Short mmCIF file of C-alpha atoms and ligand atoms in Angstrom, two decimals:
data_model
loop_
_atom_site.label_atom_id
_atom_site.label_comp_id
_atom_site.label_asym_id
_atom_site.label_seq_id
_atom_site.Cartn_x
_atom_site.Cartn_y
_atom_site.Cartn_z
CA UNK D 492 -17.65 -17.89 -14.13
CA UNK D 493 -13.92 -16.54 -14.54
CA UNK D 494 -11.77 -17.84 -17.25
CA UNK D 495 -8.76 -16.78 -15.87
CA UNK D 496 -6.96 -16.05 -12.80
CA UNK D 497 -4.39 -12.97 -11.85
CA UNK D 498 -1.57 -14.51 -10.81
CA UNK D 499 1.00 -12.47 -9.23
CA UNK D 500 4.64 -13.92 -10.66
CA UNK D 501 7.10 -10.94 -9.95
CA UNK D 502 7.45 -8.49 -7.01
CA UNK D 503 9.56 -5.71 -6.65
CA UNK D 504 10.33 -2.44 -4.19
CA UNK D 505 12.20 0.66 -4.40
CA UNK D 506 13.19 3.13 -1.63
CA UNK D 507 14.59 6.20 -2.35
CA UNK D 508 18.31 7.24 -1.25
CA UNK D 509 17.99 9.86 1.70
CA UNK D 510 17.05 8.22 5.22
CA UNK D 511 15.16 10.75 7.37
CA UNK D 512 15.58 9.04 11.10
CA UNK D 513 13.53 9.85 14.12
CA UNK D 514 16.63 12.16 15.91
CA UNK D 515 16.43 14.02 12.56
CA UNK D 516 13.30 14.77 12.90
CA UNK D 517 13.65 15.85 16.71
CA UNK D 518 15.51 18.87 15.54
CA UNK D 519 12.69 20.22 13.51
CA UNK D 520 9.79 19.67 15.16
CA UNK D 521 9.10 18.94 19.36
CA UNK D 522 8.88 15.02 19.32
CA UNK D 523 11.41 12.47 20.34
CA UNK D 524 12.84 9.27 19.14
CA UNK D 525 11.18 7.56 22.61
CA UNK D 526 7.55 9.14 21.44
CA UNK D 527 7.56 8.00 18.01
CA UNK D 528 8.71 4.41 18.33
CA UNK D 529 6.63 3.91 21.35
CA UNK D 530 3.15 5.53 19.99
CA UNK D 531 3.99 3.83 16.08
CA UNK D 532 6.85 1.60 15.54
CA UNK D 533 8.58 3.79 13.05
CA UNK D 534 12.60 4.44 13.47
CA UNK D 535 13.32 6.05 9.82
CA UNK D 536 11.93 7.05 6.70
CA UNK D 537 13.11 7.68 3.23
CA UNK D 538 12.41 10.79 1.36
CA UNK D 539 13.07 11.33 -2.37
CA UNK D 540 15.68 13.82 -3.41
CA UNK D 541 14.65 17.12 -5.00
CA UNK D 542 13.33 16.26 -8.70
CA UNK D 543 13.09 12.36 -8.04
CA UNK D 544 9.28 11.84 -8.45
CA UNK D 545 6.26 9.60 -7.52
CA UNK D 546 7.04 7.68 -11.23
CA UNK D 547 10.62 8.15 -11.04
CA UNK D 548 10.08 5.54 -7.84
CA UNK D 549 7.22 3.50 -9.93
CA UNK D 550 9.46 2.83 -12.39
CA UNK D 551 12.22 1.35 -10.74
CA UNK D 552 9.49 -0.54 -8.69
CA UNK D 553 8.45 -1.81 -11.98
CA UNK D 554 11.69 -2.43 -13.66
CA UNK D 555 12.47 -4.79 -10.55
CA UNK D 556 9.13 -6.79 -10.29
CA UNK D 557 9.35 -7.08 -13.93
CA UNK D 558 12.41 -8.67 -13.60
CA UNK D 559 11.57 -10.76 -10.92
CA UNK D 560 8.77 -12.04 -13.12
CA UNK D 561 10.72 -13.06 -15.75
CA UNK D 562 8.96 -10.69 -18.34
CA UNK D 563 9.12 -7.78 -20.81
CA UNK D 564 7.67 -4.76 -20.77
CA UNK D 565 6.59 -5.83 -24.27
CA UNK D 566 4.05 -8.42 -22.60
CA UNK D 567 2.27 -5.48 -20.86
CA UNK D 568 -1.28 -4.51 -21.32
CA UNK D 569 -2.15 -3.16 -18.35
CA UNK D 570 -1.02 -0.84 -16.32
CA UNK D 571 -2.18 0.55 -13.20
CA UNK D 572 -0.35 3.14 -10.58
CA UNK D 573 -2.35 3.72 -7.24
CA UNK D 574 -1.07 7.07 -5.74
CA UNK D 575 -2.36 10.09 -3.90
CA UNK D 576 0.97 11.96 -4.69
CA UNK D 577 0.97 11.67 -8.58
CA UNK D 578 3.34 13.46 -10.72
CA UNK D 579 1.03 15.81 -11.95
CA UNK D 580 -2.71 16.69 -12.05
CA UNK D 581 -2.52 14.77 -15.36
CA UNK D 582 -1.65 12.96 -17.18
CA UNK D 583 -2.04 9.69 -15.07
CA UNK D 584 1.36 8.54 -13.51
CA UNK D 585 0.78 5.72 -14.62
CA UNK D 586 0.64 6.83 -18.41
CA UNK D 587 4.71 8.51 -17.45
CA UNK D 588 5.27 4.87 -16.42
CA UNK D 589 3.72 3.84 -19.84
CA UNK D 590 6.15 5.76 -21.60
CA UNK D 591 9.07 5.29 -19.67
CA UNK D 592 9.05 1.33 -19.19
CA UNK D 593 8.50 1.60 -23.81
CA UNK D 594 4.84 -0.06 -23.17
CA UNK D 595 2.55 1.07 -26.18
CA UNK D 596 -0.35 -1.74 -25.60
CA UNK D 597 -2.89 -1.42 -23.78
CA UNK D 598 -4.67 1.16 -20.99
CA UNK D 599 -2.66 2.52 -17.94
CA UNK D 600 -4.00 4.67 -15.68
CA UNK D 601 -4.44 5.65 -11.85
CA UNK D 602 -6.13 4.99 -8.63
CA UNK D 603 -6.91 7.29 -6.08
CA UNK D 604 -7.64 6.04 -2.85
CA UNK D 605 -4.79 6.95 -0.57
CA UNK D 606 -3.27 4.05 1.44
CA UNK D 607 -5.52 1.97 0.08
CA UNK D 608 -4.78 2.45 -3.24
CA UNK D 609 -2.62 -0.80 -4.12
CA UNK D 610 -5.54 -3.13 -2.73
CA UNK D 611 -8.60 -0.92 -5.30
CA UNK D 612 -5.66 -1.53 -7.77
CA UNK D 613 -5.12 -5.24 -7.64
CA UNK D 614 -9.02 -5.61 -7.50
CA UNK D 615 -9.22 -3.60 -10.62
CA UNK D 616 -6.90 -5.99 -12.33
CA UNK D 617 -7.87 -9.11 -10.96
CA UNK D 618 -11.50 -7.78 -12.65
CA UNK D 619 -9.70 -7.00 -16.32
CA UNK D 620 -7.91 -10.29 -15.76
CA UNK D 621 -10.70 -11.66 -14.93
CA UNK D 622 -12.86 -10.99 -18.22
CA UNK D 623 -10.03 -11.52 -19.91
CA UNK D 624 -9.53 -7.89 -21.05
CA UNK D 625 -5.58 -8.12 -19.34
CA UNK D 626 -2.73 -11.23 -20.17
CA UNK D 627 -0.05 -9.14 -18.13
CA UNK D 628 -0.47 -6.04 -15.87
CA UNK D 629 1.48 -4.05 -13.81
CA UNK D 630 -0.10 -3.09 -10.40
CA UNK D 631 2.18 -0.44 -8.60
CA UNK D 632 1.82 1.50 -5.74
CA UNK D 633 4.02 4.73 -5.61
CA UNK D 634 4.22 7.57 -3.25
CA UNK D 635 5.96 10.92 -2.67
CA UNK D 636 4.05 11.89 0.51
CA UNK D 637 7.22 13.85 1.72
CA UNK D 638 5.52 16.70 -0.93
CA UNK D 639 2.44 16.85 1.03
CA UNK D 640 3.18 16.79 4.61
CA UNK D 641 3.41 20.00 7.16
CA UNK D 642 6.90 19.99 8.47
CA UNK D 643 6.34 22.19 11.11
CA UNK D 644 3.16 19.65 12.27
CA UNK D 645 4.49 16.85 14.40
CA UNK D 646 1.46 14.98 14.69
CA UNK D 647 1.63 14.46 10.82
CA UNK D 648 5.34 14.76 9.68
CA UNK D 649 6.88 11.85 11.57
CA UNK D 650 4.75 9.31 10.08
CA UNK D 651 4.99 9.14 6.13
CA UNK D 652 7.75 8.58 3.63
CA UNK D 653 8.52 7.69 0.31
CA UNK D 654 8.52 4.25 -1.77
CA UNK D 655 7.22 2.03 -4.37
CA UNK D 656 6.22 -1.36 -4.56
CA UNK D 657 4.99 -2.99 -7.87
CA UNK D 658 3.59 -6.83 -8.75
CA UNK D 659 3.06 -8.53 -12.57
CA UNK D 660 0.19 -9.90 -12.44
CA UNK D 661 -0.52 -12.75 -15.70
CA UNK D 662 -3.30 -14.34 -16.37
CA UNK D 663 -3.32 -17.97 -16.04
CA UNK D 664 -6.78 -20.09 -17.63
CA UNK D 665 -8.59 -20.60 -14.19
CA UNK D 666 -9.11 -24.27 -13.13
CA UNK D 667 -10.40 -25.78 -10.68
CA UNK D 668 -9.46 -26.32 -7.05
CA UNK D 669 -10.66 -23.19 -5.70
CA UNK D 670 -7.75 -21.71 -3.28
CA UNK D 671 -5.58 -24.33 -4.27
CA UNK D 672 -4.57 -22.64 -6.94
CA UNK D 673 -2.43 -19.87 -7.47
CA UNK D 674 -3.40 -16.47 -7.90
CA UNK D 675 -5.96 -13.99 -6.66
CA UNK D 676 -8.98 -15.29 -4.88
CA UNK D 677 -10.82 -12.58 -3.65
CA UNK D 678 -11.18 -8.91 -2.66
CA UNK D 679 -12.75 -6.51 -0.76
CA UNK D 680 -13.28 -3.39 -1.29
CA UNK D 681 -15.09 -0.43 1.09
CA UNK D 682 -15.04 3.45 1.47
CA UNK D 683 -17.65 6.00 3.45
CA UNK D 684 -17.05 9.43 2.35
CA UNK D 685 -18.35 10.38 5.73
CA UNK D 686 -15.55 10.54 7.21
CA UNK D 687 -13.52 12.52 4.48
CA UNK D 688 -12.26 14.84 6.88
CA UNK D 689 -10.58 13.21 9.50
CA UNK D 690 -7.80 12.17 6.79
CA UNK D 691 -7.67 14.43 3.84
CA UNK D 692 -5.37 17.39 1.99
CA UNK D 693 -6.75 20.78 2.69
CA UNK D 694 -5.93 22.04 -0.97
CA UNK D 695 -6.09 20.51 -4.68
CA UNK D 696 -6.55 21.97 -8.22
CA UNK D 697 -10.51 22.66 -7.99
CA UNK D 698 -10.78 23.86 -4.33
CA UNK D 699 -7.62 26.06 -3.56
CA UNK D 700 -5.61 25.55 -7.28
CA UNK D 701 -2.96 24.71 -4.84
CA UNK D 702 -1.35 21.05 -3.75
CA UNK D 703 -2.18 21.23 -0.30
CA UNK D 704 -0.94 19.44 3.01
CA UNK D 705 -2.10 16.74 4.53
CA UNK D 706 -4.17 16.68 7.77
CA UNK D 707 -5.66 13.90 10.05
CA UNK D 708 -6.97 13.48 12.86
CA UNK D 709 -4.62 10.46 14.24
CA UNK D 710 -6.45 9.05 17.07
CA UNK D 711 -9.98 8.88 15.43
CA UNK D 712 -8.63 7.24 12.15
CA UNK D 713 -6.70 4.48 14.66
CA UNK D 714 -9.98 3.78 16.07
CA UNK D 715 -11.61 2.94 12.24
CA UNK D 716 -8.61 1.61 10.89
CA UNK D 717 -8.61 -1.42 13.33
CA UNK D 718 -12.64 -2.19 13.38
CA UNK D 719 -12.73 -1.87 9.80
CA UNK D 720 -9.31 -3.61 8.47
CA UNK D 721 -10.43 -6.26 10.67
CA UNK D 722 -13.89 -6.71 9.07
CA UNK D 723 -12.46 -6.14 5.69
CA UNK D 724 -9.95 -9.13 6.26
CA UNK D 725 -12.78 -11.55 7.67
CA UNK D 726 -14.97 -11.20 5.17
CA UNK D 727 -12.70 -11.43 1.75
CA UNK D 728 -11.69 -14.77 3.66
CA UNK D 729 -15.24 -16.10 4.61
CA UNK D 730 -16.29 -15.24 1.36
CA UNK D 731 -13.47 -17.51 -0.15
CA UNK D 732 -14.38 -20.34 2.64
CA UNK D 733 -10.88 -20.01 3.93
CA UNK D 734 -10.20 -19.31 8.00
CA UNK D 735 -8.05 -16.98 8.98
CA UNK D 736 -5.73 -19.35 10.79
CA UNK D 737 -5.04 -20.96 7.04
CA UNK D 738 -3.61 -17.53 6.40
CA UNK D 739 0.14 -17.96 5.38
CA UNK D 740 1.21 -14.69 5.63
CA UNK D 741 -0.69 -11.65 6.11
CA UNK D 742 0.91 -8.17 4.66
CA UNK D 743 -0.41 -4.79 5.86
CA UNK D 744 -0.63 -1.37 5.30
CA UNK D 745 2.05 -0.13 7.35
CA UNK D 746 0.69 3.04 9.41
CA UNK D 747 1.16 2.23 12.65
CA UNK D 748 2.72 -0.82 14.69
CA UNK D 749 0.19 -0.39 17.20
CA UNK D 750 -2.71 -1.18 14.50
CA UNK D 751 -0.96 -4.34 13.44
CA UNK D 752 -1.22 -5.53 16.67
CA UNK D 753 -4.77 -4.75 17.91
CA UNK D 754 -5.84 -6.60 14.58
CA UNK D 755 -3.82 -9.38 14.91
CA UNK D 756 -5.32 -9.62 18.88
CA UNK D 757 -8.89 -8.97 17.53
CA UNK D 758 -8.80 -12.03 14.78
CA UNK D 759 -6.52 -13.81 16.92
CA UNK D 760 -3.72 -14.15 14.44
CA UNK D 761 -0.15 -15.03 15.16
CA UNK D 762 1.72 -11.87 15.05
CA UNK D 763 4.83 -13.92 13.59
CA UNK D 764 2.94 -14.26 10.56
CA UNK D 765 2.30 -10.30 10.34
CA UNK D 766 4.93 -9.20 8.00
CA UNK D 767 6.04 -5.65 9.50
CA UNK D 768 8.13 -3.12 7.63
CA UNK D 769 7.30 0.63 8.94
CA UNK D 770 10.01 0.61 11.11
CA UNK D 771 12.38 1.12 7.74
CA UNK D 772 10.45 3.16 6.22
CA UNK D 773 6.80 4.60 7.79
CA UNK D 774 3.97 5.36 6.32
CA UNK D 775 4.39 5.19 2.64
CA UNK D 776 0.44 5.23 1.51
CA UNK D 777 -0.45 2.73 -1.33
CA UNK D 778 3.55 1.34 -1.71
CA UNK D 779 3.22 -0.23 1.59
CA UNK D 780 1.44 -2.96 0.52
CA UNK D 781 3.54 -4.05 -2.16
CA UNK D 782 6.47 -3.19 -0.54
CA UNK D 783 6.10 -5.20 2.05
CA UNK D 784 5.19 -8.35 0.12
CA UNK D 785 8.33 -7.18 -1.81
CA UNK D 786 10.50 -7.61 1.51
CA UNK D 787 8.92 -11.02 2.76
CA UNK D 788 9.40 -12.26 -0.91
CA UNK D 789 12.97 -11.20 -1.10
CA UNK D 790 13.84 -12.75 2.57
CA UNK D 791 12.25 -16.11 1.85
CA UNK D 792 9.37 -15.89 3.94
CA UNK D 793 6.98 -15.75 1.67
CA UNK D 794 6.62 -18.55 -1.08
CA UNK D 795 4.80 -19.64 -4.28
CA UNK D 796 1.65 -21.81 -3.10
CA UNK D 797 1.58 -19.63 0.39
CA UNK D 798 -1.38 -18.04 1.19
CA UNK D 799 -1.28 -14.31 1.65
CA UNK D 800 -3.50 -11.88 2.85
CA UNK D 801 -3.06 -7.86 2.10
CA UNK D 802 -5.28 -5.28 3.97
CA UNK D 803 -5.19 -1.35 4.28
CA UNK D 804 -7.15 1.84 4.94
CA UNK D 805 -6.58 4.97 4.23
CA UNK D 806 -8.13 8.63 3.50
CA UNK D 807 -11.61 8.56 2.06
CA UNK D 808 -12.33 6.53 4.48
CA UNK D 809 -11.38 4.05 2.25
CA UNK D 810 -10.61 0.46 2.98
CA UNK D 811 -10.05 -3.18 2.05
CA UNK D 812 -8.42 -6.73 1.33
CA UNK D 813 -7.22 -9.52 -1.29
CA UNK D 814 -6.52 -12.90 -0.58
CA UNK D 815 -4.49 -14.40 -2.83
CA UNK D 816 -2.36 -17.96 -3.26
CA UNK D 817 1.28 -16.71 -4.33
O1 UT7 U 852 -2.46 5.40 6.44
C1 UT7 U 852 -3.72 5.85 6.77
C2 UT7 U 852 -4.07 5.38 8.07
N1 UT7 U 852 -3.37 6.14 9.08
C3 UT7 U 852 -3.35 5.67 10.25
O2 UT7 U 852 -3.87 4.60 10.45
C4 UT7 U 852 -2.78 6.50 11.38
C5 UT7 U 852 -3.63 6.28 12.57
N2 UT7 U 852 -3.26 7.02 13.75
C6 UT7 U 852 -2.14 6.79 14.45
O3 UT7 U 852 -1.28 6.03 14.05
C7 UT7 U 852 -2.00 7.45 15.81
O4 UT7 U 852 -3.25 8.03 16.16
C8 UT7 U 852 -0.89 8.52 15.89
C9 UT7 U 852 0.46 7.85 15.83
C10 UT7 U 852 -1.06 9.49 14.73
C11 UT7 U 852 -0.99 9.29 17.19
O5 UT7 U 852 -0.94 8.40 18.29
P1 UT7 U 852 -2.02 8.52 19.47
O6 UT7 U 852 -1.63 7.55 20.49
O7 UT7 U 852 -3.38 8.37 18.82
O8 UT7 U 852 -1.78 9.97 20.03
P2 UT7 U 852 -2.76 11.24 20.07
O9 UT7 U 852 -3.05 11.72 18.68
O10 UT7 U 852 -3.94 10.91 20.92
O11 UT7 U 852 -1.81 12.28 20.79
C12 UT7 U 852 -1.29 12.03 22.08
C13 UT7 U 852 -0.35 13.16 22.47
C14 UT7 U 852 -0.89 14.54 22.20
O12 UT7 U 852 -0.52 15.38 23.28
P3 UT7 U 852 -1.56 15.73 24.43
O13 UT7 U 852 -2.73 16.37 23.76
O14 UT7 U 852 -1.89 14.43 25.09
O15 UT7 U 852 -0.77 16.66 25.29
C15 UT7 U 852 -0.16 14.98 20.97
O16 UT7 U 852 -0.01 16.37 20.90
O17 UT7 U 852 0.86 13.05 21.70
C16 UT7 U 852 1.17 14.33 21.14
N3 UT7 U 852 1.90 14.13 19.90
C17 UT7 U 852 3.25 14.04 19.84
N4 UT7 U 852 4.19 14.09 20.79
C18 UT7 U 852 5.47 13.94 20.39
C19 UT7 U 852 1.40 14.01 18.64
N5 UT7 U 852 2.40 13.83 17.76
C20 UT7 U 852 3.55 13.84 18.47
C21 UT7 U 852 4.91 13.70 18.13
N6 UT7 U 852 5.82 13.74 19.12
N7 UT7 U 852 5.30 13.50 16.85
#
């Protein structure tokens, strides 16, 4: 049994400066505002100015969901930064974070599995919670995919940007009532390195000593993404012996509009309850998670005691979900 439960008490989101908008990007590549708000929802994108980096953007994440939270950095003892776009080959990002934020307790390091990155993360912590080896960690997803994407390829460059989200996560003694009660309830987590290629980078520091760019195949990834987000948010809830209907608020990884919806049609979920933000700012990897719990927190939609379910996939194939109670 668990003593304790990860209870998420602060969110917060940061979005760099520079808006990249879809008539920007019609003058450098062939595509159209028309194409990509009809094929994916998206109408801008931010991108981090030159020198502004992936924990330059978890840090201010941080800073606000810390605030939000009502704590210090001094109460951290955990922190963990999912990103695909880190700083550097290492030291973690999340050990920059460390640093920056004046944490000296604890562990802090990162998790790698692309747009899924912020749901392996808040697993990982509900776990250390859990077992009681966390009071208070920081679970951030931060991204600079703008340093990894092909300009000149239109099928890839219109659909990523930049952002952070980041939660506190506390540990509370775990009681009963089962969903009742605030905090995480369950996760799911799923990858099948079979399909590596189909979403990947075609460099790194082993194979090519070189960052890379980012390549997918669009249309086979759609087809995977909605099958297996779908499974991935029926089973975290069966396994909690909660319906999906009960579902307060579901927040997605935000790839594609067009996803959203076939999921929502395939589990029959009200799409007012599907809290969308890639139109403001695309594709943003493992922040979209958090940042869009950040922006149904901030507007009021979201509230303590609602329940809220987070899904994504993303390159690996990797997928899953977390139900939690707010
Ligand atoms: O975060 C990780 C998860 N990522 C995702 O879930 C992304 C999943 N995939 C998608 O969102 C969609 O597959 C895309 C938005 C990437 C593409 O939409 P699609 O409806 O699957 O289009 P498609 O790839 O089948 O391409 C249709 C056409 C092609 O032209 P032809 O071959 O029919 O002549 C493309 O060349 O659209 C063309 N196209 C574009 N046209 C204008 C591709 N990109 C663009 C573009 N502007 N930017």
């Amino acid at each position: 049994m668990n003593h304790f439960r990860a209870v998420i008490e602060g969110v917060g989101g940061y979005l760099p400066e520079r808006v990249l908008t879809n008539d920007d990007l019609s003058t450098m590549v062939d595509t159209s505002d028309e194409w990509i708000v009809a094929r994916t929802g998206i109408r801008e994108r931010r991108i981090a100015a030159d020198g502004e980096t992936t924990a330059d953007l978890a840090v201010a994440a941080a800073r606000k969901a810390l605030e939000n939270a009502g704590a210090s950095a001094d109460e951290v003892d955990l922190i963990i930064v999912a990103t695909a776009t880190p700083d550097r080959t290492f030291p973690a990002t999340a050990t920059i974070v460390q640093q920056r934020l004046g944490v000296t307790a604890g562990a802090a390091f990162d998790v790698q599995a692309v747009c899924s990155g912020f749901i392996y993360a808040i697993a990982t912590a509900d776990n250390f919670i859990a077992r009681g080896q966390a009071k208070c960690a920081l679970v951030i997803g931060a991204e600079t995919f703008s340093r990894i994407l092909d300009w000149s390829d239109r099928s890839t460059c219109v659909l990523f940007g930049d952002g952070a989200g980041a939660v506190v996560v506390k540990a509370e003694p775990a009681e009963e009532g089962g969903s009742e009660a605030r905090g995480v309830i369950g996760s799911y987590l799923r990858s099948d390195g079979r399909y590596g290629d189909i979403l990947c980078v075609d460099g790194g520091p082993s194979l090519t000593k070189t960052v890379g760019h980012l390549r997918m195949v669009g249309n086979q990834v759609f087809r995977h993404a909605v099958v297996n987000i779908a499974e991935a948010m029926q089973t975290v809830a069966d396994r909690a012996g909660v319906a999906v209907s009960d579902v307060d608020w579901f927040i997605p990884h935000q790839a594609n509009r067009r996803i959203l919806e076939a999921v929502a049609k395939r589990l029959g979920i009200d799409e007012n309850k599907v809290v969308e933000t890639l139109s403001r700012h695309g594709n943003t990897s493992a922040a979209s998670v958090p940042l869009a719990l950040d922006a149904a927190v901030s507007d009021g939609r979201v509230k303590k005691g609602d329940l809220i379910l987070m899904e994504a996939m993303g390159g690996g194939l990797t997928w899953g979900a977390a139900l939690a109670r707010f």
